[in-house]
Short mmCIF file of C-alpha atoms in Angstrom, two decimals:
data_model
loop_
_atom_site.label_atom_id
_atom_site.label_comp_id
_atom_site.label_asym_id
_atom_site.label_seq_id
_atom_site.Cartn_x
_atom_site.Cartn_y
_atom_site.Cartn_z
CA MET F 1 109.52 126.04 68.09
CA ILE F 2 108.85 122.33 68.68
CA ASP F 3 112.60 121.62 68.44
CA SER F 4 112.25 118.31 70.30
CA LEU F 5 110.01 116.83 67.63
CA LYS F 6 111.26 115.13 64.48
CA LYS F 7 112.48 117.59 61.85
CA SER F 8 110.03 116.23 59.30
CA ASP F 9 107.17 117.17 61.62
CA GLU F 10 108.37 120.66 62.52
CA HIS F 11 106.66 122.64 59.77
CA GLU F 12 103.35 120.81 60.13
CA LEU F 13 103.21 121.23 63.91
CA GLU F 14 104.32 124.86 63.79
CA GLN F 15 101.48 125.50 61.34
CA LEU F 16 99.04 123.75 63.69
CA VAL F 17 100.14 125.93 66.59
CA ASN F 18 99.95 129.09 64.45
CA ASP F 19 96.46 128.13 63.31
CA ALA F 20 95.54 127.49 66.93
CA GLN F 21 96.63 131.01 67.89
CA ILE F 22 94.52 132.53 65.11
CA LEU F 23 91.46 130.50 66.08
CA PHE F 24 92.05 131.36 69.73
CA ASP F 25 91.97 135.07 68.95
CA GLU F 26 88.67 134.61 67.10
CA ALA F 27 87.10 132.14 69.53
CA ASP F 28 84.77 134.63 71.20
CA ASP F 29 83.10 135.36 67.85
CA VAL F 30 82.40 131.73 66.92
CA PRO F 31 79.37 130.01 68.48
CA LEU F 32 80.07 126.48 69.66
CA GLN F 33 78.15 123.72 67.91
CA VAL F 34 78.23 119.95 67.97
CA ARG F 35 78.15 118.55 64.45
CA GLU F 36 75.46 116.18 63.28
CA TYR F 37 76.70 112.72 62.34
CA GLU F 38 75.08 110.11 60.15
CA LYS F 39 77.13 107.29 61.66
CA LYS F 40 76.17 106.58 65.26
CA LEU F 41 78.76 105.36 67.78
CA GLY F 42 77.69 102.92 70.47
CA ILE F 43 78.23 103.76 74.16
CA TYR F 44 77.77 101.27 77.00
CA LEU F 45 77.11 102.87 80.40
CA ILE F 46 78.35 101.16 83.57
CA SER F 47 78.45 102.13 87.26
CA PRO F 48 81.74 100.86 88.69
CA SER F 49 81.90 103.31 91.61
CA SER F 50 79.30 105.04 93.80
CA TYR F 51 75.58 104.55 93.33
CA LEU F 52 73.42 107.08 91.49
CA ALA F 53 71.62 109.44 93.86
CA ASP F 54 68.94 110.01 91.20
CA PRO F 55 68.72 106.99 88.85
CA LYS F 56 66.23 108.84 86.63
CA ARG F 57 69.09 111.02 85.43
CA ILE F 58 70.43 108.08 83.45
CA GLN F 59 67.58 108.54 80.99
CA VAL F 60 68.40 112.25 80.65
CA ALA F 61 72.03 111.36 79.94
CA LYS F 62 70.97 108.74 77.43
CA THR F 63 68.75 111.20 75.57
CA ASN F 64 71.45 113.87 75.48
CA LEU F 65 74.13 111.46 74.27
CA GLN F 66 71.81 110.16 71.57
CA SER F 67 71.30 113.74 70.36
CA PHE F 68 75.09 114.00 69.89
CA GLY F 69 75.27 111.00 67.59
CA PHE F 70 75.62 108.04 69.97
CA LYS F 71 73.65 104.86 70.47
CA VAL F 72 73.40 104.23 74.19
CA LYS F 73 72.94 100.99 76.11
CA VAL F 74 72.77 100.91 79.90
CA ASP F 75 74.26 98.05 81.92
CA LYS F 76 71.70 96.01 83.84
CA CYS F 77 73.38 96.84 87.17
CA ALA F 78 73.91 100.55 86.51
CA THR F 79 71.27 101.62 89.04
CA GLU F 80 72.07 99.04 91.74
CA LYS F 81 72.67 100.18 95.31
CA TYR F 82 74.80 98.37 97.89
CA LEU F 83 76.25 100.33 100.81
CA ARG F 84 77.73 103.41 99.09
CA PHE F 85 78.38 101.51 95.88
CA ALA F 86 76.44 100.82 92.66
CA GLY F 87 76.20 97.14 93.46
CA THR F 88 78.51 94.62 95.06
CA ASP F 89 82.18 94.44 94.14
CA ILE F 90 81.53 91.43 91.93
CA GLN F 91 78.58 93.05 90.18
CA ARG F 92 80.61 96.16 89.41
CA ALA F 93 83.69 94.24 88.26
CA LYS F 94 81.60 92.09 85.94
CA SER F 95 80.09 95.21 84.35
CA PHE F 96 83.33 95.51 82.36
CA THR F 97 82.90 91.93 81.12
CA ARG F 98 79.29 92.61 80.13
CA ALA F 99 80.42 95.79 78.33
CA ILE F 100 83.02 93.85 76.34
CA LYS F 101 80.38 91.35 75.23
CA GLU F 102 78.28 94.19 73.80
CA SER F 103 79.99 94.29 70.41
CA LYS F 104 77.94 97.21 69.12
CA ALA F 105 79.22 99.56 71.83
CA PRO F 106 82.90 100.39 71.25
CA ILE F 107 82.82 103.15 73.88
CA ILE F 108 82.46 102.29 77.57
CA MET F 109 81.67 105.10 80.00
CA PRO F 110 80.93 105.27 83.74
CA THR F 111 77.76 106.94 84.90
CA ARG F 112 79.56 108.75 87.71
CA GLY F 113 82.63 108.79 89.94
CA GLY F 114 82.76 108.77 93.71
CA TYR F 115 84.50 105.80 95.28
CA GLY F 116 84.80 102.09 94.64
CA LEU F 117 87.01 101.32 91.66
CA THR F 118 90.18 100.58 93.64
CA ARG F 119 88.21 97.87 95.50
CA ILE F 120 87.42 95.96 92.31
CA LEU F 121 90.69 96.25 90.36
CA PRO F 122 91.78 92.70 91.37
CA LEU F 123 88.38 91.35 90.20
CA ILE F 124 88.48 92.78 86.67
CA ASP F 125 89.33 90.34 83.88
CA TRP F 126 92.33 92.22 82.46
CA LYS F 127 93.14 89.46 79.99
CA LEU F 128 89.66 89.78 78.48
CA LEU F 129 90.05 93.55 78.24
CA ALA F 130 93.48 93.20 76.62
CA GLU F 131 92.12 90.80 74.00
CA ASN F 132 89.10 93.00 73.26
CA PRO F 133 90.23 96.65 73.10
CA ARG F 134 87.55 99.25 73.65
CA THR F 135 87.42 103.02 74.04
CA TYR F 136 87.02 103.92 77.72
CA CYS F 137 86.23 107.44 78.90
CA GLY F 138 85.58 108.77 82.39
CA TYR F 139 87.14 110.84 85.15
CA SER F 140 87.45 111.22 88.94
CA ASP F 141 87.30 107.72 90.49
CA PHE F 142 87.65 106.30 86.95
CA THR F 143 91.30 107.44 87.09
CA ALA F 144 91.99 104.19 88.94
CA PHE F 145 90.73 102.21 85.95
CA ASN F 146 92.47 104.41 83.35
CA LEU F 147 95.84 103.88 85.00
CA ALA F 148 95.28 100.22 85.84
CA LEU F 149 94.33 99.50 82.22
CA LEU F 150 97.57 101.10 81.07
CA ALA F 151 99.64 99.23 83.67
CA LYS F 152 98.04 95.81 83.15
CA THR F 153 97.48 95.82 79.37
CA GLY F 154 99.39 98.74 77.88
CA LEU F 155 96.17 99.97 76.28
CA PRO F 156 95.34 103.68 76.12
CA SER F 157 92.05 105.17 77.26
CA PHE F 158 90.50 108.60 77.76
CA THR F 159 89.73 110.75 80.73
CA GLY F 160 86.77 113.03 80.20
CA PRO F 161 83.10 113.33 81.04
CA ASN F 162 81.06 110.81 83.01
CA ALA F 163 77.63 110.04 81.60
CA VAL F 164 75.24 111.18 84.32
CA SER F 165 77.59 113.69 85.94
CA ASP F 166 78.06 115.59 82.67
CA PHE F 167 75.22 114.63 80.36
CA GLY F 168 72.50 113.94 82.91
CA SER F 169 71.83 117.56 83.77
CA ASP F 170 69.33 119.86 82.12
CA LYS F 171 72.03 122.33 81.04
CA LEU F 172 75.24 120.97 79.49
CA ASP F 173 78.60 122.65 79.13
CA GLU F 174 79.11 123.17 75.40
CA LEU F 175 82.91 122.97 75.41
CA THR F 176 82.93 119.78 77.45
CA THR F 177 80.41 118.25 75.07
CA GLU F 178 82.04 119.41 71.85
CA ILE F 179 85.52 118.24 72.79
CA PHE F 180 84.24 114.86 74.01
CA VAL F 181 82.40 114.22 70.75
CA GLU F 182 85.38 115.26 68.63
CA MET F 183 87.80 113.15 70.66
CA MET F 184 85.61 110.04 70.47
CA ARG F 185 85.50 110.45 66.69
CA GLY F 186 89.23 111.07 66.33
CA GLU F 187 88.74 114.60 64.99
CA LEU F 188 90.78 116.63 67.44
CA GLU F 189 94.39 117.39 66.51
CA ILE F 190 95.47 120.10 68.91
CA LEU F 191 94.03 121.47 72.14
CA SER F 192 95.06 125.01 73.11
CA PHE F 193 94.33 126.79 76.37
CA VAL F 194 95.34 129.93 78.28
CA SER F 195 98.46 129.26 80.36
CA GLU F 196 99.99 132.60 81.22
CA GLU F 197 102.12 131.57 84.20
CA SER F 198 103.63 128.41 82.79
CA ASP F 199 107.22 127.41 82.25
CA SER F 200 108.63 127.20 78.76
CA VAL F 201 108.06 123.69 77.42
CA ASP F 202 108.71 122.04 74.07
CA GLU F 203 108.48 118.28 74.56
CA THR F 204 106.87 115.06 73.47
CA GLY F 205 106.01 112.16 75.73
CA VAL F 206 103.31 109.77 76.88
CA LEU F 207 100.40 111.68 78.38
CA TRP F 208 99.14 110.17 81.63
CA GLY F 209 97.59 111.16 84.94
CA GLY F 210 94.16 112.15 86.21
CA ASN F 211 92.94 112.64 89.77
CA LEU F 212 95.94 113.16 92.04
CA ALA F 213 94.55 111.32 95.07
CA LEU F 214 93.58 108.27 92.99
CA LEU F 215 96.89 108.23 91.12
CA THR F 216 98.86 108.38 94.38
CA ALA F 217 96.69 105.67 95.94
CA LEU F 218 97.89 103.25 93.23
CA LEU F 219 101.57 103.89 93.96
CA GLY F 220 103.33 100.63 94.88
CA THR F 221 100.55 98.46 93.46
CA PRO F 222 100.45 96.42 90.20
CA TYR F 223 98.02 99.04 88.87
CA PHE F 224 100.46 101.96 88.79
CA PRO F 225 101.92 102.48 85.30
CA LYS F 226 105.68 102.95 85.12
CA ILE F 227 105.91 105.98 82.82
CA LYS F 228 109.26 107.71 82.41
CA LYS F 229 109.86 110.82 80.30
CA GLY F 230 106.11 111.29 80.15
CA ILE F 231 103.82 114.31 80.44
CA LEU F 232 101.89 114.03 83.71
CA PHE F 233 98.62 115.93 84.18
CA LEU F 234 96.85 116.25 87.54
CA GLU F 235 93.67 117.58 89.13
CA ASP F 236 91.88 117.21 92.44
CA VAL F 237 88.79 118.29 94.31
CA SER F 238 88.04 119.04 97.98
CA GLU F 239 91.73 118.72 98.85
CA HIS F 240 93.36 121.62 100.65
CA PRO F 241 96.60 122.82 99.03
CA TYR F 242 98.68 121.31 101.85
CA ARG F 243 97.13 117.91 101.13
CA VAL F 244 97.81 118.40 97.43
CA GLU F 245 101.42 119.20 98.27
CA ARG F 246 101.64 116.16 100.55
CA LEU F 247 100.47 113.90 97.71
CA LEU F 248 102.98 115.49 95.36
CA ILE F 249 105.73 115.00 97.93
CA GLN F 250 104.86 111.31 98.06
CA LEU F 251 105.13 111.04 94.27
CA HIS F 252 108.39 112.99 94.32
CA GLN F 253 109.97 110.91 97.07
CA ALA F 254 108.91 107.76 95.22
CA GLY F 255 110.87 109.01 92.21
CA VAL F 256 107.88 109.57 89.94
CA LEU F 257 107.91 113.33 89.32
CA LYS F 258 111.59 113.83 88.52
CA THR F 259 111.39 111.35 85.62
CA GLN F 260 108.68 113.33 83.81
CA LYS F 261 109.28 115.86 81.03
CA ALA F 262 106.51 118.17 82.27
CA ILE F 263 103.71 118.41 84.81
CA ILE F 264 100.38 119.94 83.77
CA LEU F 265 98.04 121.18 86.48
CA GLY F 266 94.30 121.20 85.92
CA ASP F 267 91.60 122.33 88.34
CA VAL F 268 92.26 122.06 92.07
CA SER F 269 88.85 123.09 93.36
CA ASP F 270 86.35 123.13 96.23
CA TYR F 271 88.59 123.73 99.22
CA GLN F 272 88.64 126.42 101.87
CA LEU F 273 91.70 128.35 103.01
CA VAL F 274 91.86 129.15 106.75
CA ASP F 275 93.70 131.65 108.94
CA ASN F 276 96.25 129.01 109.94
CA ASP F 277 97.42 128.83 106.33
CA ASN F 278 99.15 132.16 106.87
CA GLY F 279 99.43 132.77 103.13
CA PHE F 280 99.97 129.16 102.10
CA SER F 281 98.02 128.44 98.90
CA MET F 282 98.27 126.61 95.58
CA ILE F 283 100.83 129.23 94.57
CA SER F 284 102.98 127.89 97.41
CA VAL F 285 102.55 124.37 96.08
CA ILE F 286 103.63 125.39 92.58
CA GLU F 287 106.62 127.22 94.04
CA TRP F 288 107.56 124.03 95.90
CA LEU F 289 107.31 122.07 92.63
CA HIS F 290 109.67 124.48 90.90
CA LYS F 291 112.19 124.57 93.72
CA THR F 292 112.23 120.88 94.61
CA VAL F 293 111.26 118.84 91.55
CA LYS F 294 112.72 121.12 88.88
CA VAL F 295 110.36 119.82 86.19
CA PRO F 296 108.56 122.36 83.94
CA VAL F 297 105.06 123.13 85.23
CA VAL F 298 102.18 124.12 82.94
CA THR F 299 99.02 125.54 84.51
CA GLY F 300 95.52 126.35 83.32
CA LEU F 301 94.43 123.00 81.87
CA PRO F 302 90.59 123.05 81.89
CA TYR F 303 90.31 119.55 83.28
CA GLY F 304 89.03 118.18 86.57
CA HIS F 305 85.99 118.91 88.69
CA GLY F 306 85.60 122.50 87.47
CA GLU F 307 83.15 124.03 85.02
CA VAL F 308 84.88 122.75 81.87
CA ARG F 309 86.25 119.23 81.49
CA VAL F 310 88.27 118.48 78.38
CA THR F 311 88.71 114.92 77.14
CA LEU F 312 92.32 113.73 77.09
CA PRO F 313 94.05 110.50 76.07
CA ILE F 314 95.91 108.49 78.71
CA GLY F 315 98.79 106.34 77.51
CA LYS F 316 99.26 108.06 74.16
CA LYS F 317 102.28 110.06 72.96
CA VAL F 318 101.51 113.76 72.56
CA GLY F 319 103.37 117.01 71.98
CA LEU F 320 103.35 119.86 74.49
CA ALA F 321 104.50 123.42 73.79
CA THR F 322 103.99 126.77 75.52
CA GLU F 323 104.18 130.10 73.75
CA ASP F 324 102.88 133.64 74.33
CA GLY F 325 100.73 132.80 77.36
CA MET F 326 99.22 129.72 75.79
CA ALA F 327 99.82 125.98 75.97
CA HIS F 328 99.28 123.60 73.07
CA LEU F 329 98.70 119.87 73.41
CA VAL F 330 99.23 118.16 70.07
CA ILE F 331 96.88 115.19 70.38
CA ASP F 332 97.07 113.81 66.86
CA LYS F 333 98.76 114.66 63.57
CA HIS F 334 97.32 113.97 60.13
CA ASN F 335 98.52 114.71 56.64
CA HIS F 336 95.62 116.60 55.19
CA SER F 337 94.75 119.78 53.37
CA LYS F 338 93.38 122.92 54.98
CA ASP F 339 89.98 122.01 53.59
CA ASP F 340 89.86 118.71 55.50
CA SER F 341 87.26 119.36 58.19
CA ASP F 342 87.44 115.89 59.76
CA HIS F 343 90.49 116.80 61.86
CA HIS F 344 90.92 120.25 63.30
CA THR F 345 91.95 122.45 66.18
CA ASN F 346 89.90 123.29 69.25
CA CYS F 347 91.01 126.45 71.04
CA LEU F 348 89.67 127.38 74.43
CA LYS F 349 89.14 131.03 75.34
CA LEU F 350 89.07 130.48 79.09
CA GLU F 351 90.08 133.63 80.94
CA LYS F 352 87.19 133.12 83.39
CA TYR F 353 88.55 129.68 84.28
CA LYS F 354 92.04 130.89 85.21
CA ARG F 355 93.43 129.73 88.54
CA LYS F 356 91.22 130.91 91.38
CA ASN F 357 93.60 129.49 93.97
CA LYS F 358 96.06 132.35 94.23
#
């Protein structure tokens, strides 16, 4: 297994995958816990997209994040309201500048998604961001920023929870929380998930992607990263399968899909099939991918607008392998002993999150 990786790495990565399988089999018996950390990491919260329907939830998110070992500072315009946006275009674009100036907050996170980031991409000071690297993490509309950052500066970022959307509720998803914390602290080596209907894959490449509609909206602009031989992951919400297929057709006809080593599908959720579909579903879309694009497709990634939202790097080289109904994303490799608890494997027992779009 893992033949495409360097020979010197084969044994180590095979061991990681084997360990992942063992942990996966035992996952139901192990309660999930977020470790306590003495060292606090600073997070700066901004609102670059839609306004917050309930601004009070920012305090809930702040309290929850603090309980997971973060120091939280909220941007002065985070609760602004202008039309459907969290402030004017200029206010929202300058929130990135204000975040950079907050030296004690290496992590920058949006409060929520929605709409608005594509409007402000030309107003963001990309040179300032390139000269002052930070750790960015968010999803949904934040996909536009993740990809623009990669295209304009070459810097990686993360797609994962949004502050209020994920940490501002009274009940948090434990897996989403645990994986986010581990990823922000550089502790996660390999992410394994159920993927029973996937193609056989054994590749390495730059991981990139996010929300399909946002990614496709950047096509043909200076904010679309030119990634070849990469591993593309996608999700979407409230888009009927035929619209999902139409977006994929656009990417295919633009020459994007055929240059990838693999396509990983996350959650495609919150849509309604109708009688006129006559059997057309997400299965049909996947069949079209296989027939037309001829790139290996991996399904089951717990990422998107579903119940669980893993944190993933964008713009970083990873390994991807499928085996025995599971997929393994090798996020990071470290030379360490089995007793080293700072870097480990997180395996997701997610039968209840399998594709509901059949």
